[in-house]
């Protein structure tokens, strides 16, 4: 993780220029395949992807959700960059317009967060990964006003699915939360994927118990 910060005496203008400089660094990074590079304001975070335990539920969910969305004008995408201000994240799955040009930012770096209706993260092993998905991305997605955040977490109890809705962008929080154990069906409550059920066929069975 690379973080840049302005001194306490720096002006808002200098802080803004700093964030822009970090964004330019992020745009030029060329890391090995299997790496995910995300930008949280003035912080660049690098993580690895591609483990089968991570990919299996995502592939299953993305295929099922994309089929469910046929006729809605939306589609499910894996590992697409979502841009909000000077931040850029790569959710495991997102729901955005089926015609990608309707969602892309002017510079073509990714989907504008305002066009994204749902994001999904599958929590990877390790404390840092868990903190990122459970806390930092939760604040970030809520701050961007993304209506639905789904968190599939093998490492919470014996596996849980959390569906977060009703974002408050100014506070970076979601007001509504539904959390169920693996094996209990939970439906997306709003948006293009409303009624889509996340089931044990997607998550797999409860872990270790």
C-alpha atoms as a printed R data frame, in Angstrom:
    type eleno elety resid chain resno       x       y       z
1   ATOM     1    CA   UNK     A     1   0.000   0.000   0.000
2   ATOM     2    CA   UNK     A     2   1.338   3.442  -0.994
3   ATOM     3    CA   UNK     A     3  -0.031   6.478   0.825
4   ATOM     4    CA   UNK     A     4   0.687  10.155   0.256
5   ATOM     5    CA   UNK     A     5  -0.478  12.851   2.651
6   ATOM     6    CA   UNK     A     6  -0.190  16.605   2.833
7   ATOM     7    CA   UNK     A     7   1.230  18.372   5.911
8   ATOM     8    CA   UNK     A     8  -1.088  20.043   8.374
9   ATOM     9    CA   UNK     A     9  -0.273  23.467   6.967
10  ATOM    10    CA   UNK     A    10  -0.946  22.542   3.342
11  ATOM    11    CA   UNK     A    11  -3.808  24.256   1.599
12  ATOM    12    CA   UNK     A    12  -6.804  22.498   0.063
13  ATOM    13    CA   UNK     A    13  -5.295  23.321  -3.312
14  ATOM    14    CA   UNK     A    14  -2.036  21.537  -2.495
15  ATOM    15    CA   UNK     A    15  -3.917  18.535  -1.133
16  ATOM    16    CA   UNK     A    16  -5.935  18.374  -4.339
17  ATOM    17    CA   UNK     A    17  -2.771  18.481  -6.445
18  ATOM    18    CA   UNK     A    18  -1.299  15.705  -4.308
19  ATOM    19    CA   UNK     A    19  -4.289  13.464  -4.910
20  ATOM    20    CA   UNK     A    20  -4.054  14.185  -8.621
21  ATOM    21    CA   UNK     A    21  -0.345  13.258  -8.594
22  ATOM    22    CA   UNK     A    22  -1.125   9.966  -6.869
23  ATOM    23    CA   UNK     A    23  -3.841   9.313  -9.459
24  ATOM    24    CA   UNK     A    24  -1.291   9.810 -12.225
25  ATOM    25    CA   UNK     A    25   1.034   7.309 -10.540
26  ATOM    26    CA   UNK     A    26  -1.850   4.835 -10.298
27  ATOM    27    CA   UNK     A    27  -2.584   5.214 -14.026
28  ATOM    28    CA   UNK     A    28   1.005   4.352 -14.962
29  ATOM    29    CA   UNK     A    29   1.498   1.311 -12.719
30  ATOM    30    CA   UNK     A    30   2.165  -1.903 -14.624
31  ATOM    31    CA   UNK     A    31   1.968  -4.812 -12.190
32  ATOM    32    CA   UNK     A    32   2.028  -8.558 -12.881
33  ATOM    33    CA   UNK     A    33  -1.104 -10.378 -13.942
34  ATOM    34    CA   UNK     A    34  -3.167 -11.383 -10.937
35  ATOM    35    CA   UNK     A    35  -2.674  -8.044  -9.181
36  ATOM    36    CA   UNK     A    36  -5.446  -5.589  -8.390
37  ATOM    37    CA   UNK     A    37  -4.488  -1.907  -8.044
38  ATOM    38    CA   UNK     A    38  -7.052   0.410  -6.471
39  ATOM    39    CA   UNK     A    39  -7.040   4.078  -5.565
40  ATOM    40    CA   UNK     A    40  -8.607   5.340  -2.341
41  ATOM    41    CA   UNK     A    41  -8.114   9.105  -2.675
42  ATOM    42    CA   UNK     A    42  -4.407   9.582  -1.957
43  ATOM    43    CA   UNK     A    43  -3.797   5.898  -1.177
44  ATOM    44    CA   UNK     A    44  -2.864   3.211  -3.695
45  ATOM    45    CA   UNK     A    45  -3.666  -0.344  -2.579
46  ATOM    46    CA   UNK     A    46  -2.358  -3.458  -4.327
47  ATOM    47    CA   UNK     A    47  -3.829  -6.903  -3.726
48  ATOM    48    CA   UNK     A    48  -3.701 -10.282  -5.430
49  ATOM    49    CA   UNK     A    49  -6.584 -12.059  -7.149
50  ATOM    50    CA   UNK     A    50  -7.159 -15.349  -8.881
51  ATOM    51    CA   UNK     A    51  -7.373 -17.967  -6.092
52  ATOM    52    CA   UNK     A    52  -9.911 -20.697  -7.031
53  ATOM    53    CA   UNK     A    53 -11.803 -20.299  -3.736
54  ATOM    54    CA   UNK     A    54 -12.300 -16.649  -4.654
55  ATOM    55    CA   UNK     A    55 -13.083 -17.174  -8.324
56  ATOM    56    CA   UNK     A    56 -15.615 -20.035  -8.076
57  ATOM    57    CA   UNK     A    57 -18.461 -18.191  -6.310
58  ATOM    58    CA   UNK     A    58 -17.813 -15.072  -8.380
59  ATOM    59    CA   UNK     A    59 -18.037 -16.935 -11.677
60  ATOM    60    CA   UNK     A    60 -21.239 -18.612 -10.515
61  ATOM    61    CA   UNK     A    61 -22.794 -15.371  -9.286
62  ATOM    62    CA   UNK     A    62 -21.805 -13.344 -12.341
63  ATOM    63    CA   UNK     A    63 -23.233 -15.886 -14.800
64  ATOM    64    CA   UNK     A    64 -26.493 -16.242 -12.872
65  ATOM    65    CA   UNK     A    65 -26.942 -12.515 -12.307
66  ATOM    66    CA   UNK     A    66 -26.146 -11.630 -15.914
67  ATOM    67    CA   UNK     A    67 -28.845 -14.036 -17.069
68  ATOM    68    CA   UNK     A    68 -31.276 -12.579 -14.548
69  ATOM    69    CA   UNK     A    69 -30.609  -9.075 -15.869
70  ATOM    70    CA   UNK     A    70 -31.479  -9.855 -19.509
71  ATOM    71    CA   UNK     A    71 -34.044  -7.338 -20.707
72  ATOM    72    CA   UNK     A    72 -33.319  -4.778 -17.977
73  ATOM    73    CA   UNK     A    73 -30.688  -2.773 -19.873
74  ATOM    74    CA   UNK     A    74 -28.075  -3.803 -17.303
75  ATOM    75    CA   UNK     A    75 -25.393  -6.474 -17.125
76  ATOM    76    CA   UNK     A    76 -23.063  -8.043 -14.559
77  ATOM    77    CA   UNK     A    77 -19.340  -7.382 -15.028
78  ATOM    78    CA   UNK     A    78 -16.327  -8.908 -13.305
79  ATOM    79    CA   UNK     A    79 -13.289  -6.876 -12.201
80  ATOM    80    CA   UNK     A    80 -14.236  -3.605 -13.900
81  ATOM    81    CA   UNK     A    81 -12.795  -0.342 -12.588
82  ATOM    82    CA   UNK     A    82 -15.330   1.965 -10.918
83  ATOM    83    CA   UNK     A    83 -14.331   5.634 -10.682
84  ATOM    84    CA   UNK     A    84 -15.562   8.232  -8.210
85  ATOM    85    CA   UNK     A    85 -13.737  11.561  -8.041
86  ATOM    86    CA   UNK     A    86 -10.034  10.719  -7.649
87  ATOM    87    CA   UNK     A    87 -10.736   7.224  -6.353
88  ATOM    88    CA   UNK     A    88 -10.902   4.072  -8.449
89  ATOM    89    CA   UNK     A    89 -11.920   0.642  -7.191
90  ATOM    90    CA   UNK     A    90 -12.195  -2.781  -8.782
91  ATOM    91    CA   UNK     A    91 -15.145  -4.660  -7.265
92  ATOM    92    CA   UNK     A    92 -15.285  -8.379  -7.899
93  ATOM    93    CA   UNK     A    93 -18.648  -7.922  -9.657
94  ATOM    94    CA   UNK     A    94 -20.658  -4.835 -10.516
95  ATOM    95    CA   UNK     A    95 -23.977  -4.156 -12.229
96  ATOM    96    CA   UNK     A    96 -23.896  -1.360 -14.813
97  ATOM    97    CA   UNK     A    97 -25.561  -0.540 -18.158
98  ATOM    98    CA   UNK     A    98 -25.343  -3.368 -20.680
99  ATOM    99    CA   UNK     A    99 -24.044  -0.874 -23.249
100 ATOM   100    CA   UNK     A   100 -20.692  -0.022 -21.589
101 ATOM   101    CA   UNK     A   101 -20.293   3.372 -23.272
102 ATOM   102    CA   UNK     A   102 -23.306   4.571 -21.261
103 ATOM   103    CA   UNK     A   103 -21.355   4.017 -18.046
104 ATOM   104    CA   UNK     A   104 -17.758   4.919 -18.947
105 ATOM   105    CA   UNK     A   105 -16.085   8.037 -17.594
106 ATOM   106    CA   UNK     A   106 -15.015  10.697 -20.097
107 ATOM   107    CA   UNK     A   107 -11.384   9.576 -19.882
108 ATOM   108    CA   UNK     A   108 -12.386   5.939 -20.377
109 ATOM   109    CA   UNK     A   109 -10.674   4.756 -17.184
110 ATOM   110    CA   UNK     A   110 -13.720   2.829 -16.006
111 ATOM   111    CA   UNK     A   111 -17.376   2.992 -15.097
112 ATOM   112    CA   UNK     A   112 -18.599   6.128 -13.359
113 ATOM   113    CA   UNK     A   113 -19.825   5.190  -9.884
114 ATOM   114    CA   UNK     A   114 -23.051   7.063 -10.597
115 ATOM   115    CA   UNK     A   115 -23.886   4.482 -13.294
116 ATOM   116    CA   UNK     A   116 -23.205   1.451 -11.080
117 ATOM   117    CA   UNK     A   117 -26.255  -0.019  -9.330
118 ATOM   118    CA   UNK     A   118 -24.659  -2.842  -7.339
119 ATOM   119    CA   UNK     A   119 -21.211  -4.060  -6.309
120 ATOM   120    CA   UNK     A   120 -20.140  -7.436  -4.930
121 ATOM   121    CA   UNK     A   121 -16.992  -8.366  -3.023
122 ATOM   122    CA   UNK     A   122 -15.870 -11.837  -1.956
123 ATOM   123    CA   UNK     A   123 -13.592 -11.434   1.056
124 ATOM   124    CA   UNK     A   124 -10.114 -12.911   0.601
125 ATOM   125    CA   UNK     A   125  -8.054 -14.442   3.416
126 ATOM   126    CA   UNK     A   126  -5.880 -12.190   5.546
127 ATOM   127    CA   UNK     A   127  -6.541  -9.347   7.969
128 ATOM   128    CA   UNK     A   128  -5.740  -6.576   5.475
129 ATOM   129    CA   UNK     A   129  -8.065  -8.021   2.827
130 ATOM   130    CA   UNK     A   130 -10.850  -8.393   5.363
131 ATOM   131    CA   UNK     A   131 -10.439  -4.822   6.610
132 ATOM   132    CA   UNK     A   132 -10.485  -3.496   3.064
133 ATOM   133    CA   UNK     A   133 -13.729  -5.206   2.032
134 ATOM   134    CA   UNK     A   134 -15.567  -4.972   5.349
135 ATOM   135    CA   UNK     A   135 -14.616  -1.410   6.235
136 ATOM   136    CA   UNK     A   136 -12.747   0.692   3.660
137 ATOM   137    CA   UNK     A   137 -14.760  -0.424   0.648
138 ATOM   138    CA   UNK     A   138 -17.977  -0.245   2.624
139 ATOM   139    CA   UNK     A   139 -17.272   3.440   3.369
140 ATOM   140    CA   UNK     A   140 -16.064   4.090  -0.164
141 ATOM   141    CA   UNK     A   141 -19.048   2.538  -1.940
142 ATOM   142    CA   UNK     A   142 -21.504   4.255   0.397
143 ATOM   143    CA   UNK     A   143 -19.662   7.546  -0.107
144 ATOM   144    CA   UNK     A   144 -20.039   7.131  -3.858
145 ATOM   145    CA   UNK     A   145 -23.780   6.518  -3.455
146 ATOM   146    CA   UNK     A   146 -23.720   2.997  -4.931
147 ATOM   147    CA   UNK     A   147 -27.192   1.682  -3.997
148 ATOM   148    CA   UNK     A   148 -26.377  -1.949  -3.121
149 ATOM   149    CA   UNK     A   149 -23.213  -3.531  -1.702
150 ATOM   150    CA   UNK     A   150 -23.117  -7.318  -1.334
151 ATOM   151    CA   UNK     A   151 -20.376  -8.871   0.781
152 ATOM   152    CA   UNK     A   152 -19.768 -12.631   0.619
153 ATOM   153    CA   UNK     A   153 -17.520 -13.512   3.537
154 ATOM   154    CA   UNK     A   154 -16.098 -17.011   4.111
155 ATOM   155    CA   UNK     A   155 -14.218 -15.677   7.138
156 ATOM   156    CA   UNK     A   156 -17.192 -14.330   9.119
157 ATOM   157    CA   UNK     A   157 -18.414 -17.064  11.478
158 ATOM   158    CA   UNK     A   158 -19.050 -20.043   9.144
159 ATOM   159    CA   UNK     A   159 -19.680 -17.842   6.121
160 ATOM   160    CA   UNK     A   160 -22.135 -14.955   5.726
161 ATOM   161    CA   UNK     A   161 -23.731 -12.855   3.012
162 ATOM   162    CA   UNK     A   162 -24.373  -9.214   3.877
163 ATOM   163    CA   UNK     A   163 -26.588  -7.016   1.693
164 ATOM   164    CA   UNK     A   164 -26.162  -3.286   2.369
165 ATOM   165    CA   UNK     A   165 -28.567  -0.663   0.986
166 ATOM   166    CA   UNK     A   166 -29.697   2.945   1.516
167 ATOM   167    CA   UNK     A   167 -26.307   4.686   1.267
168 ATOM   168    CA   UNK     A   168 -25.660   8.058   2.928
169 ATOM   169    CA   UNK     A   169 -22.842   9.493   0.770
170 ATOM   170    CA   UNK     A   170 -22.051  12.364   3.119
171 ATOM   171    CA   UNK     A   171 -21.528   9.965   6.025
172 ATOM   172    CA   UNK     A   172 -20.060   7.055   4.066
173 ATOM   173    CA   UNK     A   173 -22.531   4.609   5.604
174 ATOM   174    CA   UNK     A   174 -25.332   2.258   4.584
175 ATOM   175    CA   UNK     A   175 -28.489   2.614   6.666
176 ATOM   176    CA   UNK     A   176 -29.941  -0.832   5.930
177 ATOM   177    CA   UNK     A   177 -28.192  -4.169   6.404
178 ATOM   178    CA   UNK     A   178 -29.305  -7.781   5.994
179 ATOM   179    CA   UNK     A   179 -26.823 -10.454   7.098
180 ATOM   180    CA   UNK     A   180 -27.487 -14.180   6.737
181 ATOM   181    CA   UNK     A   181 -25.379 -17.340   7.073
182 ATOM   182    CA   UNK     A   182 -24.369 -19.359   4.056
183 ATOM   183    CA   UNK     A   183 -27.200 -21.725   3.250
184 ATOM   184    CA   UNK     A   184 -29.882 -19.084   3.882
185 ATOM   185    CA   UNK     A   185 -31.274 -17.498   0.724
186 ATOM   186    CA   UNK     A   186 -31.162 -13.701   0.550
187 ATOM   187    CA   UNK     A   187 -32.590 -11.536  -2.240
188 ATOM   188    CA   UNK     A   188 -31.386  -8.243  -3.681
189 ATOM   189    CA   UNK     A   189 -34.054  -5.793  -2.471
190 ATOM   190    CA   UNK     A   190 -33.837  -3.043  -5.084
191 ATOM   191    CA   UNK     A   191 -32.423  -1.925  -8.424
192 ATOM   192    CA   UNK     A   192 -32.110  -3.843 -11.708
193 ATOM   193    CA   UNK     A   193 -31.219  -7.067  -9.859
194 ATOM   194    CA   UNK     A   194 -34.182  -6.810  -7.458
195 ATOM   195    CA   UNK     A   195 -35.389 -10.291  -6.549
196 ATOM   196    CA   UNK     A   196 -32.144 -12.036  -7.537
197 ATOM   197    CA   UNK     A   197 -31.463 -14.674  -4.878
198 ATOM   198    CA   UNK     A   198 -28.016 -15.450  -3.505
199 ATOM   199    CA   UNK     A   199 -28.190 -19.099  -2.518
200 ATOM   200    CA   UNK     A   200 -25.933 -21.902  -1.325
201 ATOM   201    CA   UNK     A   201 -25.397 -22.838  -4.973
202 ATOM   202    CA   UNK     A   202 -23.465 -19.562  -5.293
203 ATOM   203    CA   UNK     A   203 -21.762 -19.267  -1.904
204 ATOM   204    CA   UNK     A   204 -21.126 -22.914  -1.225
205 ATOM   205    CA   UNK     A   205 -22.022 -24.542   2.115
206 ATOM   206    CA   UNK     A   206 -21.297 -23.191   5.565
207 ATOM   207    CA   UNK     A   207 -17.608 -23.328   6.384
208 ATOM   208    CA   UNK     A   208 -16.339 -25.712   9.069
209 ATOM   209    CA   UNK     A   209 -19.530 -26.327  10.938
